[in-house]
PDB file of C-alpha atoms and ligand atoms in Angstrom:
ATOM      1  CA  UNK A   1      34.961 121.534 119.442  1.00 65.00           C
ATOM      2  CA  UNK A   2      33.029 121.348 122.439  1.00 79.00           C
ATOM      3  CA  UNK A   3      29.501 122.107 122.640  1.00 83.00           C
ATOM      4  CA  UNK A   4      28.665 125.617 123.281  1.00 89.00           C
ATOM      5  CA  UNK A   5      27.198 126.119 127.971  1.00 96.00           C
ATOM      6  CA  UNK A   6      23.813 127.820 127.575  1.00 97.00           C
ATOM      7  CA  UNK A   7      22.310 126.232 130.117  1.00 98.00           C
ATOM      8  CA  UNK A   8      22.263 126.623 134.458  1.00 98.00           C
ATOM      9  CA  UNK A   9      21.320 125.427 137.559  1.00 98.00           C
ATOM     10  CA  UNK A  10      20.881 126.727 140.992  1.00 98.00           C
ATOM     11  CA  UNK A  11      20.123 124.537 143.204  1.00 96.00           C
ATOM     12  CA  UNK A  12      17.957 126.572 145.972  1.00 94.00           C
ATOM     13  CA  UNK A  13      15.742 123.965 148.062  1.00 91.00           C
ATOM     14  CA  UNK A  14      19.037 123.485 150.838  1.00 87.00           C
ATOM     15  CA  UNK A  15      17.147 124.429 154.802  1.00 86.00           C
ATOM     16  CA  UNK A  16      19.397 127.104 155.313  1.00 86.00           C
ATOM     17  CA  UNK A  17      19.605 125.860 159.135  1.00 89.00           C
ATOM     18  CA  UNK A  18      22.623 127.613 159.497  1.00 91.00           C
ATOM     19  CA  UNK A  19      20.868 130.693 159.224  1.00 90.00           C
ATOM     20  CA  UNK A  20      17.483 130.833 161.632  1.00 92.00           C
ATOM     21  CA  UNK A  21      15.717 131.846 162.427  1.00 91.00           C
ATOM     22  CA  UNK A  22      16.120 134.908 159.005  1.00 88.00           C
ATOM     23  CA  UNK A  23      15.493 131.333 156.991  1.00 88.00           C
ATOM     24  CA  UNK A  24      12.375 129.875 158.332  1.00 87.00           C
ATOM     25  CA  UNK A  25      10.267 132.103 155.331  1.00 86.00           C
ATOM     26  CA  UNK A  26      12.984 133.768 153.801  1.00 89.00           C
ATOM     27  CA  UNK A  27      14.737 131.789 151.146  1.00 91.00           C
ATOM     28  CA  UNK A  28      18.637 131.984 152.109  1.00 90.00           C
ATOM     29  CA  UNK A  29      19.195 132.791 148.314  1.00 93.00           C
ATOM     30  CA  UNK A  30      17.041 136.170 149.288  1.00 94.00           C
ATOM     31  CA  UNK A  31      19.114 137.756 151.782  1.00 94.00           C
ATOM     32  CA  UNK A  32      20.752 140.508 150.643  1.00 96.00           C
ATOM     33  CA  UNK A  33      24.080 141.669 149.758  1.00 97.00           C
ATOM     34  CA  UNK A  34      23.751 145.365 150.292  1.00 96.00           C
ATOM     35  CA  UNK A  35      20.583 145.871 147.612  1.00 94.00           C
ATOM     36  CA  UNK A  36      20.881 142.476 145.554  1.00 95.00           C
ATOM     37  CA  UNK A  37      19.181 138.838 146.387  1.00 96.00           C
ATOM     38  CA  UNK A  38      22.349 136.440 146.804  1.00 96.00           C
ATOM     39  CA  UNK A  39      20.001 133.880 143.949  1.00 96.00           C
ATOM     40  CA  UNK A  40      21.122 137.166 141.136  1.00 96.00           C
ATOM     41  CA  UNK A  41      24.052 137.551 141.864  1.00 97.00           C
ATOM     42  CA  UNK A  42      24.737 133.975 141.263  1.00 97.00           C
ATOM     43  CA  UNK A  43      22.675 134.673 138.351  1.00 97.00           C
ATOM     44  CA  UNK A  44      24.453 137.771 136.986  1.00 96.00           C
ATOM     45  CA  UNK A  45      27.776 135.358 136.941  1.00 97.00           C
ATOM     46  CA  UNK A  46      25.915 133.544 135.451  1.00 97.00           C
ATOM     47  CA  UNK A  47      24.612 136.127 132.847  1.00 96.00           C
ATOM     48  CA  UNK A  48      27.995 137.823 131.840  1.00 96.00           C
ATOM     49  CA  UNK A  49      29.681 133.853 130.927  1.00 96.00           C
ATOM     50  CA  UNK A  50      27.054 133.670 128.305  1.00 96.00           C
ATOM     51  CA  UNK A  51      24.561 131.579 130.430  1.00 97.00           C
ATOM     52  CA  UNK A  52      21.064 132.070 128.147  1.00 97.00           C
ATOM     53  CA  UNK A  53      18.508 129.691 130.354  1.00 98.00           C
ATOM     54  CA  UNK A  54      18.373 129.657 134.276  1.00 98.00           C
ATOM     55  CA  UNK A  55      17.274 126.519 135.740  1.00 98.00           C
ATOM     56  CA  UNK A  56      15.806 126.939 139.668  1.00 97.00           C
ATOM     57  CA  UNK A  57      16.004 123.725 141.873  1.00 96.00           C
ATOM     58  CA  UNK A  58      13.671 125.096 144.460  1.00 93.00           C
ATOM     59  CA  UNK A  59      11.833 123.333 147.890  1.00 87.00           C
ATOM     60  CA  UNK A  60       9.050 124.705 150.078  1.00 78.00           C
ATOM     61  CA  UNK A  61       9.014 128.301 151.123  1.00 75.00           C
ATOM     62  CA  UNK A  62      11.048 129.166 147.701  1.00 77.00           C
ATOM     63  CA  UNK A  63       8.067 130.853 145.206  1.00 85.00           C
ATOM     64  CA  UNK A  64       9.677 134.154 146.254  1.00 91.00           C
ATOM     65  CA  UNK A  65      12.644 133.557 143.866  1.00 93.00           C
ATOM     66  CA  UNK A  66       9.517 132.391 140.728  1.00 93.00           C
ATOM     67  CA  UNK A  67       8.432 135.800 141.541  1.00 91.00           C
ATOM     68  CA  UNK A  68      11.561 137.891 142.146  1.00 93.00           C
ATOM     69  CA  UNK A  69      12.773 136.394 138.034  1.00 92.00           C
ATOM     70  CA  UNK A  70       9.046 137.766 137.068  1.00 89.00           C
ATOM     71  CA  UNK A  71       8.372 140.787 135.840  1.00 88.00           C
ATOM     72  CA  UNK A  72       6.688 143.267 138.129  1.00 87.00           C
ATOM     73  CA  UNK A  73       4.073 145.036 136.068  1.00 87.00           C
ATOM     74  CA  UNK A  74       2.238 147.531 139.049  1.00 90.00           C
ATOM     75  CA  UNK A  75       5.517 147.790 140.413  1.00 91.00           C
ATOM     76  CA  UNK A  76       6.742 149.406 136.498  1.00 89.00           C
ATOM     77  CA  UNK A  77       4.188 151.279 135.487  1.00 92.00           C
ATOM     78  CA  UNK A  78       4.500 152.934 139.445  1.00 92.00           C
ATOM     79  CA  UNK A  79       7.669 153.474 139.480  1.00 91.00           C
ATOM     80  CA  UNK A  80       7.411 154.653 135.566  1.00 91.00           C
ATOM     81  CA  UNK A  81       5.164 157.464 136.831  1.00 94.00           C
ATOM     82  CA  UNK A  82       7.326 158.738 139.085  1.00 94.00           C
ATOM     83  CA  UNK A  83       9.963 158.935 136.773  1.00 93.00           C
ATOM     84  CA  UNK A  84      11.974 156.607 138.532  1.00 92.00           C
ATOM     85  CA  UNK A  85      13.920 156.102 135.598  1.00 91.00           C
ATOM     86  CA  UNK A  86      16.894 154.751 137.253  1.00 90.00           C
ATOM     87  CA  UNK A  87      15.415 152.163 139.307  1.00 88.00           C
ATOM     88  CA  UNK A  88      12.945 151.037 136.348  1.00 91.00           C
ATOM     89  CA  UNK A  89      16.181 150.390 134.527  1.00 90.00           C
ATOM     90  CA  UNK A  90      17.566 148.374 137.408  1.00 88.00           C
ATOM     91  CA  UNK A  91      14.445 146.443 137.066  1.00 85.00           C
ATOM     92  CA  UNK A  92      14.147 145.956 133.542  1.00 87.00           C
ATOM     93  CA  UNK A  93      17.751 144.740 132.959  1.00 86.00           C
ATOM     94  CA  UNK A  94      18.236 142.623 135.936  1.00 85.00           C
ATOM     95  CA  UNK A  95      15.123 140.498 134.000  1.00 89.00           C
ATOM     96  CA  UNK A  96      16.032 137.012 132.321  1.00 90.00           C
ATOM     97  CA  UNK A  97      14.004 137.049 129.255  1.00 89.00           C
ATOM     98  CA  UNK A  98      10.112 135.181 129.007  1.00 88.00           C
ATOM     99  CA  UNK A  99      10.902 131.704 128.575  1.00 93.00           C
ATOM    100  CA  UNK A 100      14.784 132.125 129.629  1.00 96.00           C
ATOM    101  CA  UNK A 101      13.836 130.462 133.229  1.00 96.00           C
ATOM    102  CA  UNK A 102      12.542 127.439 134.488  1.00 96.00           C
ATOM    103  CA  UNK A 103      11.418 125.719 137.640  1.00 96.00           C
ATOM    104  CA  UNK A 104      11.254 122.460 139.384  1.00 96.00           C
ATOM    105  CA  UNK A 105      10.707 120.926 143.371  1.00 94.00           C
ATOM    106  CA  UNK A 106      13.396 118.928 144.968  1.00 94.00           C
ATOM    107  CA  UNK A 107      10.355 117.703 147.127  1.00 90.00           C
ATOM    108  CA  UNK A 108      12.808 116.432 149.747  1.00 90.00           C
ATOM    109  CA  UNK A 109      16.449 117.964 150.564  1.00 88.00           C
ATOM    110  CA  UNK A 110      18.316 114.630 150.047  1.00 92.00           C
ATOM    111  CA  UNK A 111      21.607 116.509 149.176  1.00 93.00           C
ATOM    112  CA  UNK A 112      23.006 118.789 146.393  1.00 94.00           C
ATOM    113  CA  UNK A 113      23.955 115.858 144.534  1.00 95.00           C
ATOM    114  CA  UNK A 114      19.521 114.626 144.092  1.00 96.00           C
ATOM    115  CA  UNK A 115      19.029 118.656 143.647  1.00 96.00           C
ATOM    116  CA  UNK A 116      21.440 118.525 140.430  1.00 97.00           C
ATOM    117  CA  UNK A 117      19.516 115.226 139.336  1.00 97.00           C
ATOM    118  CA  UNK A 118      15.932 116.964 139.454  1.00 97.00           C
ATOM    119  CA  UNK A 119      17.088 119.274 137.392  1.00 98.00           C
ATOM    120  CA  UNK A 120      17.791 116.472 134.212  1.00 98.00           C
ATOM    121  CA  UNK A 121      14.580 116.864 132.187  1.00 97.00           C
ATOM    122  CA  UNK A 122      15.643 120.193 132.357  1.00 98.00           C
ATOM    123  CA  UNK A 123      19.093 120.380 131.198  1.00 98.00           C
ATOM    124  CA  UNK A 124      18.760 117.236 128.689  1.00 97.00           C
ATOM    125  CA  UNK A 125      21.709 116.096 127.149  1.00 96.00           C
ATOM    126  CA  UNK A 126      24.238 118.858 126.698  1.00 97.00           C
ATOM    127  CA  UNK A 127      27.087 119.900 129.073  1.00 98.00           C
ATOM    128  CA  UNK A 128      25.499 122.843 131.325  1.00 98.00           C
ATOM    129  CA  UNK A 129      26.579 125.070 134.246  1.00 98.00           C
ATOM    130  CA  UNK A 130      26.135 124.353 138.147  1.00 98.00           C
ATOM    131  CA  UNK A 131      26.304 127.546 140.612  1.00 98.00           C
ATOM    132  CA  UNK A 132      25.509 127.303 144.737  1.00 97.00           C
ATOM    133  CA  UNK A 133      24.214 130.403 145.143  1.00 96.00           C
ATOM    134  CA  UNK A 134      24.890 130.813 148.173  1.00 93.00           C
ATOM    135  CA  UNK A 135      29.131 130.892 147.574  1.00 95.00           C
ATOM    136  CA  UNK A 136      29.079 134.667 146.213  1.00 96.00           C
ATOM    137  CA  UNK A 137      31.753 134.625 144.061  1.00 97.00           C
ATOM    138  CA  UNK A 138      33.528 138.353 144.409  1.00 95.00           C
ATOM    139  CA  UNK A 139      35.941 139.459 141.493  1.00 92.00           C
ATOM    140  CA  UNK A 140      35.514 140.336 137.355  1.00 93.00           C
ATOM    141  CA  UNK A 141      35.871 138.597 135.585  1.00 96.00           C
ATOM    142  CA  UNK A 142      32.893 136.327 137.048  1.00 97.00           C
ATOM    143  CA  UNK A 143      34.393 132.782 137.910  1.00 98.00           C
ATOM    144  CA  UNK A 144      32.540 131.405 135.886  1.00 98.00           C
ATOM    145  CA  UNK A 145      33.724 133.295 132.634  1.00 97.00           C
ATOM    146  CA  UNK A 146      36.979 132.185 133.259  1.00 97.00           C
ATOM    147  CA  UNK A 147      35.718 128.316 133.836  1.00 97.00           C
ATOM    148  CA  UNK A 148      34.727 129.198 130.366  1.00 96.00           C
ATOM    149  CA  UNK A 149      37.811 129.788 129.140  1.00 95.00           C
ATOM    150  CA  UNK A 150      39.372 126.411 130.681  1.00 96.00           C
ATOM    151  CA  UNK A 151      35.994 124.515 128.731  1.00 97.00           C
ATOM    152  CA  UNK A 152      36.475 126.152 125.263  1.00 95.00           C
ATOM    153  CA  UNK A 153      39.916 125.335 125.665  1.00 94.00           C
ATOM    154  CA  UNK A 154      39.649 121.315 126.920  1.00 94.00           C
ATOM    155  CA  UNK A 155      36.119 120.327 126.800  1.00 95.00           C
ATOM    156  CA  UNK A 156      35.483 117.823 129.404  1.00 96.00           C
ATOM    157  CA  UNK A 157      33.629 119.424 133.256  1.00 97.00           C
ATOM    158  CA  UNK A 158      35.563 121.580 134.835  1.00 98.00           C
ATOM    159  CA  UNK A 159      35.780 123.033 138.624  1.00 98.00           C
ATOM    160  CA  UNK A 160      36.085 125.895 140.037  1.00 98.00           C
ATOM    161  CA  UNK A 161      39.125 125.363 143.256  1.00 97.00           C
ATOM    162  CA  UNK A 162      40.491 127.711 145.373  1.00 96.00           C
ATOM    163  CA  UNK A 163      42.737 126.803 148.551  1.00 95.00           C
ATOM    164  CA  UNK A 164      42.095 126.700 152.128  1.00 94.00           C
ATOM    165  CA  UNK A 165      44.298 125.841 155.317  1.00 93.00           C
ATOM    166  CA  UNK A 166      44.890 122.554 155.241  1.00 91.00           C
ATOM    167  CA  UNK A 167      43.090 121.770 159.229  1.00 91.00           C
ATOM    168  CA  UNK A 168      40.268 123.364 156.630  1.00 91.00           C
ATOM    169  CA  UNK A 169      39.852 120.674 154.406  1.00 94.00           C
ATOM    170  CA  UNK A 170      37.364 118.463 156.462  1.00 92.00           C
ATOM    171  CA  UNK A 171      34.586 121.243 155.616  1.00 88.00           C
ATOM    172  CA  UNK A 172      34.842 120.876 151.680  1.00 90.00           C
ATOM    173  CA  UNK A 173      35.172 118.646 148.844  1.00 91.00           C
ATOM    174  CA  UNK A 174      39.121 118.679 148.038  1.00 94.00           C
ATOM    175  CA  UNK A 175      40.578 117.497 144.627  1.00 95.00           C
ATOM    176  CA  UNK A 176      43.597 115.526 144.047  1.00 96.00           C
ATOM    177  CA  UNK A 177      46.181 118.016 141.222  1.00 96.00           C
ATOM    178  CA  UNK A 178      47.786 116.432 138.043  1.00 95.00           C
ATOM    179  CA  UNK A 179      49.485 117.947 135.962  1.00 92.00           C
ATOM    180  CA  UNK A 180      48.898 121.551 134.112  1.00 90.00           C
ATOM    181  CA  UNK A 181      46.538 121.867 131.796  1.00 89.00           C
ATOM    182  CA  UNK A 182      46.206 125.917 129.993  1.00 87.00           C
ATOM    183  CA  UNK A 183      45.054 128.002 132.696  1.00 91.00           C
ATOM    184  CA  UNK A 184      43.534 125.377 134.625  1.00 93.00           C
ATOM    185  CA  UNK A 185      45.177 121.695 135.715  1.00 96.00           C
ATOM    186  CA  UNK A 186      44.392 117.744 135.576  1.00 97.00           C
ATOM    187  CA  UNK A 187      42.078 117.041 138.019  1.00 97.00           C
ATOM    188  CA  UNK A 188      43.815 113.060 140.079  1.00 96.00           C
ATOM    189  CA  UNK A 189      40.637 112.552 142.421  1.00 94.00           C
ATOM    190  CA  UNK A 190      38.414 113.486 144.231  1.00 93.00           C
ATOM    191  CA  UNK A 191      36.909 113.231 147.722  1.00 90.00           C
ATOM    192  CA  UNK A 192      34.013 114.343 150.570  1.00 87.00           C
ATOM    193  CA  UNK A 193      34.593 116.055 153.299  1.00 88.00           C
ATOM    194  CA  UNK A 194      38.311 113.980 154.106  1.00 90.00           C
ATOM    195  CA  UNK A 195      40.161 113.707 157.501  1.00 91.00           C
ATOM    196  CA  UNK A 196      42.706 116.146 157.167  1.00 87.00           C
ATOM    197  CA  UNK A 197      45.676 113.237 157.074  1.00 89.00           C
ATOM    198  CA  UNK A 198      43.463 112.009 153.941  1.00 90.00           C
ATOM    199  CA  UNK A 199      42.863 115.321 151.807  1.00 94.00           C
ATOM    200  CA  UNK A 200      44.816 114.848 148.214  1.00 94.00           C
ATOM    201  CA  UNK A 201      45.778 118.350 148.695  1.00 95.00           C
ATOM    202  CA  UNK A 202      43.823 121.747 150.435  1.00 95.00           C
ATOM    203  CA  UNK A 203      42.196 122.822 146.544  1.00 96.00           C
ATOM    204  CA  UNK A 204      38.579 123.148 147.497  1.00 96.00           C
ATOM    205  CA  UNK A 205      35.851 122.791 145.243  1.00 95.00           C
ATOM    206  CA  UNK A 206      34.068 126.017 145.504  1.00 93.00           C
ATOM    207  CA  UNK A 207      30.249 125.662 144.317  1.00 95.00           C
ATOM    208  CA  UNK A 208      31.096 126.716 140.677  1.00 98.00           C
ATOM    209  CA  UNK A 209      31.039 123.290 137.998  1.00 98.00           C
ATOM    210  CA  UNK A 210      30.684 122.775 133.840  1.00 98.00           C
ATOM    211  CA  UNK A 211      29.266 119.463 133.902  1.00 98.00           C
ATOM    212  CA  UNK A 212      29.018 116.682 130.262  1.00 98.00           C
ATOM    213  CA  UNK A 213      25.337 115.393 130.818  1.00 97.00           C
ATOM    214  CA  UNK A 214      26.649 111.727 131.756  1.00 97.00           C
ATOM    215  CA  UNK A 215      26.417 112.823 135.562  1.00 97.00           C
ATOM    216  CA  UNK A 216      22.740 112.662 135.854  1.00 97.00           C
ATOM    217  CA  UNK A 217      22.935 108.650 134.964  1.00 96.00           C
ATOM    218  CA  UNK A 218      25.484 108.125 137.804  1.00 96.00           C
ATOM    219  CA  UNK A 219      23.467 110.872 140.053  1.00 96.00           C
ATOM    220  CA  UNK A 220      20.322 108.348 138.996  1.00 93.00           C
ATOM    221  CA  UNK A 221      22.706 105.168 140.704  1.00 90.00           C
ATOM    222  CA  UNK A 222      24.257 106.728 143.582  1.00 81.00           C
ATOM    223  CA  UNK A 223      23.274 106.318 147.061  1.00 82.00           C
ATOM    224  CA  UNK A 224      23.932 108.299 150.064  1.00 78.00           C
ATOM    225  CA  UNK A 225      27.215 109.525 151.141  1.00 78.00           C
ATOM    226  CA  UNK A 226      28.736 112.067 153.561  1.00 74.00           C
ATOM    227  CA  UNK A 227      26.300 112.972 156.450  1.00 78.00           C
ATOM    228  CA  UNK A 228      23.397 110.996 154.427  1.00 83.00           C
ATOM    229  CA  UNK A 229      23.117 112.638 151.924  1.00 82.00           C
ATOM    230  CA  UNK A 230      23.146 112.224 147.956  1.00 87.00           C
ATOM    231  CA  UNK A 231      27.109 113.843 147.190  1.00 89.00           C
ATOM    232  CA  UNK A 232      27.298 115.245 143.680  1.00 93.00           C
ATOM    233  CA  UNK A 233      30.869 114.422 144.492  1.00 92.00           C
ATOM    234  CA  UNK A 234      30.035 111.275 144.670  1.00 91.00           C
ATOM    235  CA  UNK A 235      29.170 110.832 140.966  1.00 94.00           C
ATOM    236  CA  UNK A 236      31.671 113.781 139.611  1.00 96.00           C
ATOM    237  CA  UNK A 237      34.527 110.922 140.752  1.00 94.00           C
ATOM    238  CA  UNK A 238      32.553 107.918 138.960  1.00 95.00           C
ATOM    239  CA  UNK A 239      32.170 110.512 136.019  1.00 97.00           C
ATOM    240  CA  UNK A 240      36.288 111.010 136.290  1.00 96.00           C
ATOM    241  CA  UNK A 241      36.596 106.939 134.929  1.00 96.00           C
ATOM    242  CA  UNK A 242      35.555 108.152 131.624  1.00 95.00           C
ATOM    243  CA  UNK A 243      36.048 111.513 131.288  1.00 97.00           C
ATOM    244  CA  UNK A 244      38.614 114.775 132.004  1.00 96.00           C
ATOM    245  CA  UNK A 245      37.873 116.793 134.877  1.00 97.00           C
ATOM    246  CA  UNK A 246      40.128 120.046 135.098  1.00 98.00           C
ATOM    247  CA  UNK A 247      40.376 122.212 138.114  1.00 98.00           C
ATOM    248  CA  UNK A 248      40.836 126.577 137.867  1.00 97.00           C
ATOM    249  CA  UNK A 249      42.364 128.446 140.647  1.00 97.00           C
ATOM    250  CA  UNK A 250      40.080 131.146 140.414  1.00 96.00           C
ATOM    251  CA  UNK A 251      40.478 135.118 140.207  1.00 96.00           C
ATOM    252  CA  UNK A 252      38.237 136.148 143.128  1.00 96.00           C
ATOM    253  CA  UNK A 253      37.311 136.364 146.260  1.00 95.00           C
ATOM    254  CA  UNK A 254      34.562 133.384 147.716  1.00 96.00           C
ATOM    255  CA  UNK A 255      32.032 134.196 150.889  1.00 96.00           C
ATOM    256  CA  UNK A 256      29.970 131.590 151.769  1.00 94.00           C
ATOM    257  CA  UNK A 257      26.396 133.500 152.310  1.00 94.00           C
ATOM    258  CA  UNK A 258      25.060 130.519 153.945  1.00 91.00           C
ATOM    259  CA  UNK A 259      27.787 130.618 156.908  1.00 91.00           C
ATOM    260  CA  UNK A 260      27.023 134.103 158.693  1.00 93.00           C
ATOM    261  CA  UNK A 261      30.312 135.519 159.453  1.00 95.00           C
ATOM    262  CA  UNK A 262      30.569 134.573 155.179  1.00 95.00           C
ATOM    263  CA  UNK A 263      27.505 137.038 154.368  1.00 96.00           C
ATOM    264  CA  UNK A 264      28.246 139.444 156.741  1.00 97.00           C
ATOM    265  CA  UNK A 265      31.468 139.963 155.534  1.00 97.00           C
ATOM    266  CA  UNK A 266      30.103 139.766 152.320  1.00 97.00           C
ATOM    267  CA  UNK A 267      28.042 142.633 152.515  1.00 97.00           C
ATOM    268  CA  UNK A 268      31.000 144.805 153.989  1.00 97.00           C
ATOM    269  CA  UNK A 269      33.029 143.272 150.914  1.00 96.00           C
ATOM    270  CA  UNK A 270      30.729 144.991 147.822  1.00 96.00           C
ATOM    271  CA  UNK A 271      29.806 147.905 150.216  1.00 96.00           C
ATOM    272  CA  UNK A 272      33.296 148.873 150.371  1.00 96.00           C
ATOM    273  CA  UNK A 273      33.070 148.222 146.293  1.00 95.00           C
ATOM    274  CA  UNK A 274      30.029 150.146 145.847  1.00 94.00           C
ATOM    275  CA  UNK A 275      31.451 153.769 144.242  1.00 95.00           C
ATOM    276  CA  UNK A 276      27.865 155.029 145.431  1.00 94.00           C
ATOM    277  CA  UNK A 277      27.506 154.007 148.933  1.00 96.00           C
ATOM    278  CA  UNK A 278      31.695 153.623 149.531  1.00 96.00           C
ATOM    279  CA  UNK A 279      32.731 156.564 150.867  1.00 96.00           C
ATOM    280  CA  UNK A 280      29.580 157.171 153.537  1.00 97.00           C
ATOM    281  CA  UNK A 281      30.306 153.342 154.439  1.00 97.00           C
ATOM    282  CA  UNK A 282      33.307 153.637 154.911  1.00 96.00           C
ATOM    283  CA  UNK A 283      33.014 156.023 157.212  1.00 96.00           C
ATOM    284  CA  UNK A 284      30.548 154.344 159.297  1.00 96.00           C
ATOM    285  CA  UNK A 285      32.801 151.599 159.246  1.00 95.00           C
ATOM    286  CA  UNK A 286      35.573 153.447 160.863  1.00 94.00           C
ATOM    287  CA  UNK A 287      32.927 154.710 163.575  1.00 95.00           C
ATOM    288  CA  UNK A 288      31.352 151.402 164.941  1.00 94.00           C
ATOM    289  CA  UNK A 289      35.401 149.722 165.124  1.00 93.00           C
ATOM    290  CA  UNK A 290      36.065 152.871 167.078  1.00 92.00           C
ATOM    291  CA  UNK A 291      33.323 152.480 169.275  1.00 92.00           C
ATOM    292  CA  UNK A 292      34.435 148.669 169.879  1.00 90.00           C
ATOM    293  CA  UNK A 293      38.085 149.532 170.895  1.00 86.00           C
ATOM    294  CA  UNK A 294      39.756 149.612 167.773  1.00 81.00           C
ATOM    295  CA  UNK A 295      40.708 146.261 165.478  1.00 77.00           C
ATOM    296  CA  UNK A 296      43.088 144.569 168.153  1.00 73.00           C
TER     297      UNK A 296
HETATM  298  P1  UTP B   1      23.895 123.548 151.657  1.00 93.59           P
HETATM  299  O1  UTP B   1      25.087 123.246 152.538  1.00 93.59           O
HETATM  300  O2  UTP B   1      24.653 125.525 152.420  1.00 93.59           O
HETATM  301  O3  UTP B   1      23.336 123.573 152.794  1.00 93.59           O
HETATM  302  O4  UTP B   1      23.931 123.453 150.373  1.00 93.59           O
HETATM  303  P2  UTP B   1      21.669 123.843 152.990  1.00 93.59           P
HETATM  304  O5  UTP B   1      20.652 122.604 153.913  1.00 93.59           O
HETATM  305  O6  UTP B   1      21.382 124.944 151.859  1.00 93.59           O
HETATM  306  O7  UTP B   1      22.035 125.143 154.745  1.00 93.59           O
HETATM  307  P3  UTP B   1      22.735 124.398 155.793  1.00 93.59           P
HETATM  308  O8  UTP B   1      23.655 123.931 156.091  1.00 93.59           O
HETATM  309  O9  UTP B   1      21.357 123.619 156.700  1.00 93.59           O
HETATM  310  O10 UTP B   1      22.437 125.680 156.905  1.00 93.59           O
HETATM  311  C1  UTP B   1      24.393 123.679 149.595  1.00 93.59           C
HETATM  312  C2  UTP B   1      24.305 123.852 148.073  1.00 93.59           C
HETATM  313  O11 UTP B   1      22.729 123.435 147.988  1.00 93.59           O
HETATM  314  C3  UTP B   1      21.688 123.224 148.070  1.00 93.59           C
HETATM  315  C4  UTP B   1      21.103 124.273 148.459  1.00 93.59           C
HETATM  316  O12 UTP B   1      20.058 124.931 148.275  1.00 93.59           O
HETATM  317  C5  UTP B   1      23.239 124.896 148.339  1.00 93.59           C
HETATM  318  O13 UTP B   1      22.929 126.554 147.604  1.00 93.59           O
HETATM  319  N1  UTP B   1      20.497 121.922 148.517  1.00 93.59           N
HETATM  320  C6  UTP B   1      21.580 121.535 149.325  1.00 93.59           C
HETATM  321  C7  UTP B   1      19.790 121.265 147.778  1.00 93.59           C
HETATM  322  O14 UTP B   1      19.681 122.808 146.717  1.00 93.59           O
HETATM  323  N2  UTP B   1      19.349 120.715 148.624  1.00 93.59           N
HETATM  324  C8  UTP B   1      19.851 119.871 149.222  1.00 93.59           C
HETATM  325  O15 UTP B   1      19.230 118.512 149.728  1.00 93.59           O
HETATM  326  C9  UTP B   1      20.797 120.060 149.844  1.00 93.59           C
END
């Protein structure tokens, strides 16, 4: 019998240097894909998977994320007065319930592992989901809902993975592949940013995790690794000595919205999939492509 996953952690304390100057005053997680902030899309995915409590690890300049997940009383009253029922319904249905959000500060961006460690008291002694919001995963059912199926069947720790060309593995955390395990597979090893000849596979860690709380004690002692940052992968590798890890090749498309091209691609993909704007947007895209000399 596995414990239910009720809490999700969203690390949003990174500096977003790849997106300057946009991220000088606006957190990259508040940049929008069509009309939804990147962080809202990650929360949507978590809610679909049954998450009940949303923990944000924030940093300087990120207060607007807290405001985004708060009730905007005056705005709602104005929408009511103007009979803007659809807009009001969107605002109200997006909002987590009272007491369902927590915020903590990372203080210094010392790496993803350190950001996760900052959530230890809010998570407590229970398994939790971890979503890196700038990795937007487009698909239905959502990636975390697919991972939950593996977790419910197997327990342990579950990591979403996807294939990349072998010459790209050096940019990511890479897993070693063991025996099949239902919808997933057993993970045999993990390495952060390997040389392509040392990589155990071309399956990379894609920004979605289900982790057991024992990870916190390991993060507590973790020293800086690749890039001088406290790496989550290094602590997960240690946890693998004691607990099972499963990988899931999920269905869906990942867009790295912390990267300019990934962010633009996510806007195009979501724009084309939205029935309210797709016909008009398709026309505009065709015109832009034609004006720029076609697709070759
Ligand atoms: P990134 O690797 O994208 O780093 O972080 P970054 O600093 O946000 O962006 P760039 O590379 O400077 O453009 C992956 C995720 O981990 C979080 C980020 O907010 C993002 O969700 N993170 C990273 C933290 O919360 N704290 C950190 O110290 C580092």
